[in-house]
Short mmCIF file of C-alpha atoms in Angstrom, two decimals:
data_model
loop_
_atom_site.label_atom_id
_atom_site.label_comp_id
_atom_site.label_asym_id
_atom_site.label_seq_id
_atom_site.Cartn_x
_atom_site.Cartn_y
_atom_site.Cartn_z
CA MET Q 1 5.00 -36.75 -6.88
CA VAL Q 2 5.32 -40.35 -8.38
CA PHE Q 3 3.96 -42.09 -11.49
CA VAL Q 4 1.98 -45.13 -10.67
CA PRO Q 5 1.29 -47.64 -13.46
CA THR Q 6 -2.49 -48.20 -13.71
CA ALA Q 7 -4.58 -50.46 -15.87
CA VAL Q 8 -6.87 -48.62 -18.38
CA PRO Q 9 -10.50 -49.68 -17.21
CA TRP Q 10 -11.76 -50.10 -20.69
CA SER Q 11 -8.73 -51.89 -22.00
CA PRO Q 12 -7.05 -53.87 -19.04
CA LYS Q 13 -4.21 -54.98 -21.42
CA HIS Q 14 -2.87 -51.34 -21.70
CA GLN Q 15 -1.44 -49.21 -18.84
CA ILE Q 16 -1.34 -45.50 -18.14
CA GLN Q 17 1.02 -43.69 -15.88
CA ARG Q 18 -1.09 -41.81 -13.23
CA LEU Q 19 0.58 -38.95 -11.30
CA GLN Q 20 0.07 -39.51 -7.62
CA VAL Q 21 0.90 -37.44 -4.49
CA THR Q 22 2.90 -39.37 -1.85
CA ARG Q 23 3.45 -38.17 1.55
CA LYS Q 24 6.60 -38.54 3.63
CA LEU Q 25 7.19 -37.44 7.20
CA LEU Q 26 10.61 -35.91 7.85
CA GLU Q 27 11.70 -36.65 11.32
CA THR Q 28 15.35 -35.42 11.57
CA GLU Q 29 17.27 -32.36 10.67
CA GLU Q 30 19.34 -34.30 8.22
CA GLN Q 31 16.22 -35.45 6.25
CA ALA Q 32 14.95 -31.90 6.19
CA ALA Q 33 18.04 -30.25 4.82
CA PHE Q 34 17.99 -29.93 1.01
CA PRO Q 35 21.28 -29.04 -0.67
CA LEU Q 36 21.25 -26.21 -3.31
CA GLY Q 37 20.82 -27.74 -6.78
CA GLY Q 38 19.51 -31.02 -5.48
CA PRO Q 39 16.14 -32.62 -5.38
CA SER Q 40 13.54 -31.03 -3.17
CA PRO Q 41 9.83 -31.89 -2.50
CA SER Q 42 7.12 -30.59 -4.82
CA CYS Q 43 5.35 -29.37 -1.62
CA LEU Q 44 6.98 -28.96 1.69
CA TYR Q 45 4.86 -27.75 4.73
CA LEU Q 46 5.22 -27.50 8.48
CA ALA Q 47 2.24 -29.42 10.05
CA SER Q 48 1.05 -28.97 13.49
CA ASN Q 49 -0.73 -31.60 15.65
CA HIS Q 50 -4.07 -29.88 15.18
CA SER Q 51 -6.20 -30.67 12.40
CA ASN Q 52 -8.97 -28.69 10.47
CA LYS Q 53 -12.52 -29.81 10.10
CA TRP Q 54 -11.52 -31.89 7.10
CA GLY Q 55 -9.15 -33.90 9.19
CA HIS Q 56 -5.92 -32.45 7.46
CA PRO Q 57 -3.11 -31.24 9.83
CA ARG Q 58 -3.03 -27.48 10.01
CA GLY Q 59 0.27 -25.85 8.71
CA TYR Q 60 2.15 -23.70 6.54
CA ARG Q 61 3.78 -24.37 3.07
CA ILE Q 62 7.05 -23.10 2.17
CA GLN Q 63 7.28 -22.26 -1.50
CA THR Q 64 10.50 -20.99 -2.93
CA ALA Q 65 10.40 -18.45 -5.61
CA SER Q 66 14.01 -17.79 -6.27
CA VAL Q 67 17.38 -19.82 -6.00
CA ALA Q 68 20.79 -18.47 -5.06
CA GLY Q 69 23.84 -18.94 -7.22
CA GLU Q 70 26.39 -21.62 -6.95
CA PRO Q 71 27.88 -21.94 -3.30
CA LEU Q 72 31.65 -22.01 -2.47
CA PRO Q 73 33.29 -25.44 -2.97
CA GLN Q 74 33.24 -27.12 0.44
CA ASN Q 75 36.98 -27.82 0.14
CA SER Q 76 37.45 -24.08 0.23
CA SER Q 77 39.09 -22.81 3.53
CA MET Q 78 36.47 -20.04 3.77
CA GLU Q 79 33.42 -22.19 2.98
CA ARG Q 80 32.56 -22.64 6.60
CA ALA Q 81 31.78 -19.00 7.01
CA LEU Q 82 29.20 -19.39 4.26
CA SER Q 83 27.97 -22.88 4.95
CA TRP Q 84 24.34 -21.75 5.08
CA ALA Q 85 24.65 -21.27 1.26
CA ARG Q 86 24.90 -25.09 0.97
CA TYR Q 87 21.14 -25.41 1.42
CA GLN Q 88 18.35 -24.08 -0.39
CA LEU Q 89 16.04 -25.03 2.44
CA ALA Q 90 16.88 -26.51 5.97
CA VAL Q 91 14.54 -26.99 8.96
CA THR Q 92 16.08 -27.33 12.41
CA GLN Q 93 15.03 -27.25 16.03
CA ARG Q 94 14.54 -23.89 17.40
CA LYS Q 95 17.28 -23.00 19.90
CA GLU Q 96 18.28 -19.90 21.79
CA ALA Q 97 21.89 -20.53 21.02
CA GLU Q 98 21.13 -20.60 17.18
CA PRO Q 99 19.39 -17.16 16.62
CA ARG Q 100 20.96 -16.64 13.05
CA SER Q 101 22.59 -18.57 10.32
CA SER Q 102 25.71 -16.30 10.15
CA SER Q 103 27.38 -13.41 11.92
CA ILE Q 104 28.91 -10.15 10.97
CA PHE Q 105 32.08 -11.27 12.56
CA ASN Q 106 32.40 -14.11 9.99
CA GLN Q 107 33.74 -11.54 7.58
CA ASN Q 108 36.77 -10.66 9.78
CA ASP Q 109 37.90 -14.18 10.02
CA PRO Q 110 36.01 -16.40 7.51
CA TRP Q 111 38.77 -19.21 8.02
CA ALA Q 112 37.69 -19.59 11.63
CA PRO Q 113 34.06 -18.27 11.65
CA THR Q 114 32.08 -17.36 14.77
CA VAL Q 115 28.99 -19.08 13.50
CA ASP Q 116 29.08 -22.29 11.30
CA PHE Q 117 25.57 -22.96 10.16
CA ALA Q 118 26.47 -26.55 9.12
CA ASP Q 119 26.80 -27.32 12.82
CA PHE Q 120 22.98 -26.62 13.24
CA ILE Q 121 22.29 -29.72 11.30
CA ASN Q 122 23.28 -32.55 13.53
CA ASN Q 123 20.61 -35.12 13.07
CA GLU Q 124 18.34 -33.99 15.87
CA THR Q 125 14.64 -34.91 15.82
CA ILE Q 126 12.19 -32.25 14.50
CA ALA Q 127 8.93 -34.21 15.10
CA GLY Q 128 6.78 -32.37 17.62
CA GLU Q 129 9.49 -29.68 18.14
CA ASP Q 130 9.45 -25.96 17.80
CA LEU Q 131 11.18 -25.32 14.30
CA VAL Q 132 12.95 -22.78 12.31
CA ALA Q 133 13.03 -22.94 8.53
CA TRP Q 134 16.09 -21.56 7.03
CA VAL Q 135 15.43 -20.49 3.32
CA THR Q 136 18.20 -19.43 1.03
CA ALA Q 137 16.80 -17.08 -1.73
CA GLY Q 138 18.78 -15.04 -4.21
CA PHE Q 139 19.69 -14.79 -8.03
CA LEU Q 140 22.76 -14.24 -10.01
CA HIS Q 141 22.71 -10.91 -12.21
CA ILE Q 142 25.34 -10.36 -14.80
CA PRO Q 143 25.51 -6.64 -15.84
CA HIS Q 144 24.55 -6.01 -19.37
CA SER Q 145 23.92 -2.82 -21.55
CA GLU Q 146 20.29 -2.78 -20.76
CA ASP Q 147 21.07 -2.03 -17.15
CA ILE Q 148 22.01 1.51 -18.10
CA PRO Q 149 20.76 3.75 -16.63
CA ASN Q 150 18.60 1.70 -14.34
CA THR Q 151 18.64 -2.10 -13.84
CA VAL Q 152 15.40 -3.61 -14.75
CA THR Q 153 13.53 -5.33 -11.87
CA VAL Q 154 11.40 -7.63 -14.05
CA GLY Q 155 12.57 -11.25 -13.61
CA ASN Q 156 14.93 -10.33 -10.79
CA GLY Q 157 12.74 -10.82 -7.85
CA VAL Q 158 14.02 -12.70 -4.82
CA GLY Q 159 12.14 -14.41 -2.04
CA PHE Q 160 9.86 -17.17 -1.04
CA PHE Q 161 6.05 -17.72 -0.05
CA LEU Q 162 4.89 -18.89 3.42
CA ARG Q 163 1.47 -20.04 2.64
CA PRO Q 164 -1.27 -21.31 4.80
CA TYR Q 165 -1.77 -25.03 3.91
CA ASN Q 166 -5.01 -26.67 5.41
CA PHE Q 167 -4.61 -24.12 8.12
CA PHE Q 168 -8.14 -22.76 7.47
CA ASP Q 169 -11.29 -24.71 6.90
CA GLN Q 170 -11.99 -22.75 3.61
CA ASP Q 171 -10.63 -19.72 1.75
CA PRO Q 172 -10.31 -16.99 4.33
CA SER Q 173 -11.25 -14.21 2.01
CA PHE Q 174 -14.69 -15.36 2.44
CA ASP Q 175 -14.71 -13.61 5.83
CA SER Q 176 -13.64 -10.37 4.37
CA ALA Q 177 -15.85 -7.39 4.20
CA ASP Q 178 -17.49 -6.73 0.83
CA SER Q 179 -17.36 -3.50 -0.96
CA VAL Q 180 -19.30 -0.61 0.72
CA TYR Q 181 -21.69 1.62 -1.17
CA PHE Q 182 -23.52 4.40 0.37
CA ARG Q 183 -25.16 7.72 -0.74
CA GLU Q 184 -24.40 11.19 0.43
CA ASP Q 185 -27.43 11.31 2.68
CA GLN Q 186 -26.43 8.21 4.64
CA ASP Q 187 -24.16 8.02 7.66
CA ALA Q 188 -20.99 6.10 6.83
CA GLY Q 189 -20.41 5.58 10.31
CA ALA Q 190 -23.52 3.50 10.88
CA CYS Q 191 -23.11 -0.33 10.89
CA GLU Q 192 -26.19 -1.01 8.85
CA VAL Q 193 -24.69 1.31 6.11
CA ASN Q 194 -21.09 0.56 6.29
CA ARG Q 195 -20.06 -2.84 7.72
CA LEU Q 196 -16.49 -1.73 8.05
CA ALA Q 197 -17.52 0.89 10.52
CA CYS Q 198 -18.13 -1.91 12.99
CA LEU Q 199 -14.83 -3.76 12.67
CA PRO Q 200 -13.13 -2.17 15.64
CA GLN Q 201 -16.02 -3.55 17.82
CA ALA Q 202 -16.20 -6.95 16.20
CA VAL Q 203 -12.58 -7.74 15.51
CA ALA Q 204 -9.91 -7.61 18.19
CA CYS Q 205 -7.13 -7.23 15.64
CA ALA Q 206 -8.53 -4.25 13.79
CA PRO Q 207 -6.54 -0.98 14.57
CA HIS Q 208 -8.32 1.89 16.19
CA LEU Q 209 -7.52 4.71 13.85
CA PRO Q 210 -8.49 8.31 14.44
CA ALA Q 211 -11.27 9.86 12.28
CA PHE Q 212 -9.74 11.16 8.93
CA SER Q 213 -10.05 14.94 8.39
CA HIS Q 214 -8.72 17.20 5.71
CA ALA Q 215 -7.78 20.85 6.42
CA GLY Q 216 -8.40 21.84 2.83
CA PHE Q 217 -5.92 23.47 0.39
CA SER Q 218 -3.91 26.42 1.25
CA HIS Q 219 -3.78 29.22 -1.20
CA ASN Q 220 -0.48 31.00 -1.27
#
């Protein structure tokens, strides 16, 4: 997002600062690695070579919802075992030799780690490649008296959102079935009464669940 000076149409001698979206294509792993605490794009999404009906590349947006605490200083002799913590987000080429950002063996010898995530980022191209997005999510909780007897979960959420971005032509919820209302004398399994009853025949991904039955309550 950038501010663009724009002349006021009804008063050309004055200017306003108009907020404008700018797009930048990230082509290498170095460009797509964002250190923790540093600047990051307002909107980052992984785009495919296919477009929706509006002409926009189909893709998914990565939206960070929580940020981890301070990483170890890079001059620490143990930092290489936790080098993934340097980045709040990094995008690299997908490789079979790079299945995870760390290893359980790193804790045994953090001074000579089995996996050093920083080695994954070696300025290779990411344009037109199969990609992996490495997201670091977390928060720092300092114990206080209100944690007794249970720590409050409100405000302590951790995670990120992977959201479709121009992936669909419109809001996909438009294709969801509406509420179903039927009377006692109607057959809930009939398609003309209950649209949901026809989903297994109309939708390939709908599970085939057995009919629900209830044995009643036992009286002991």
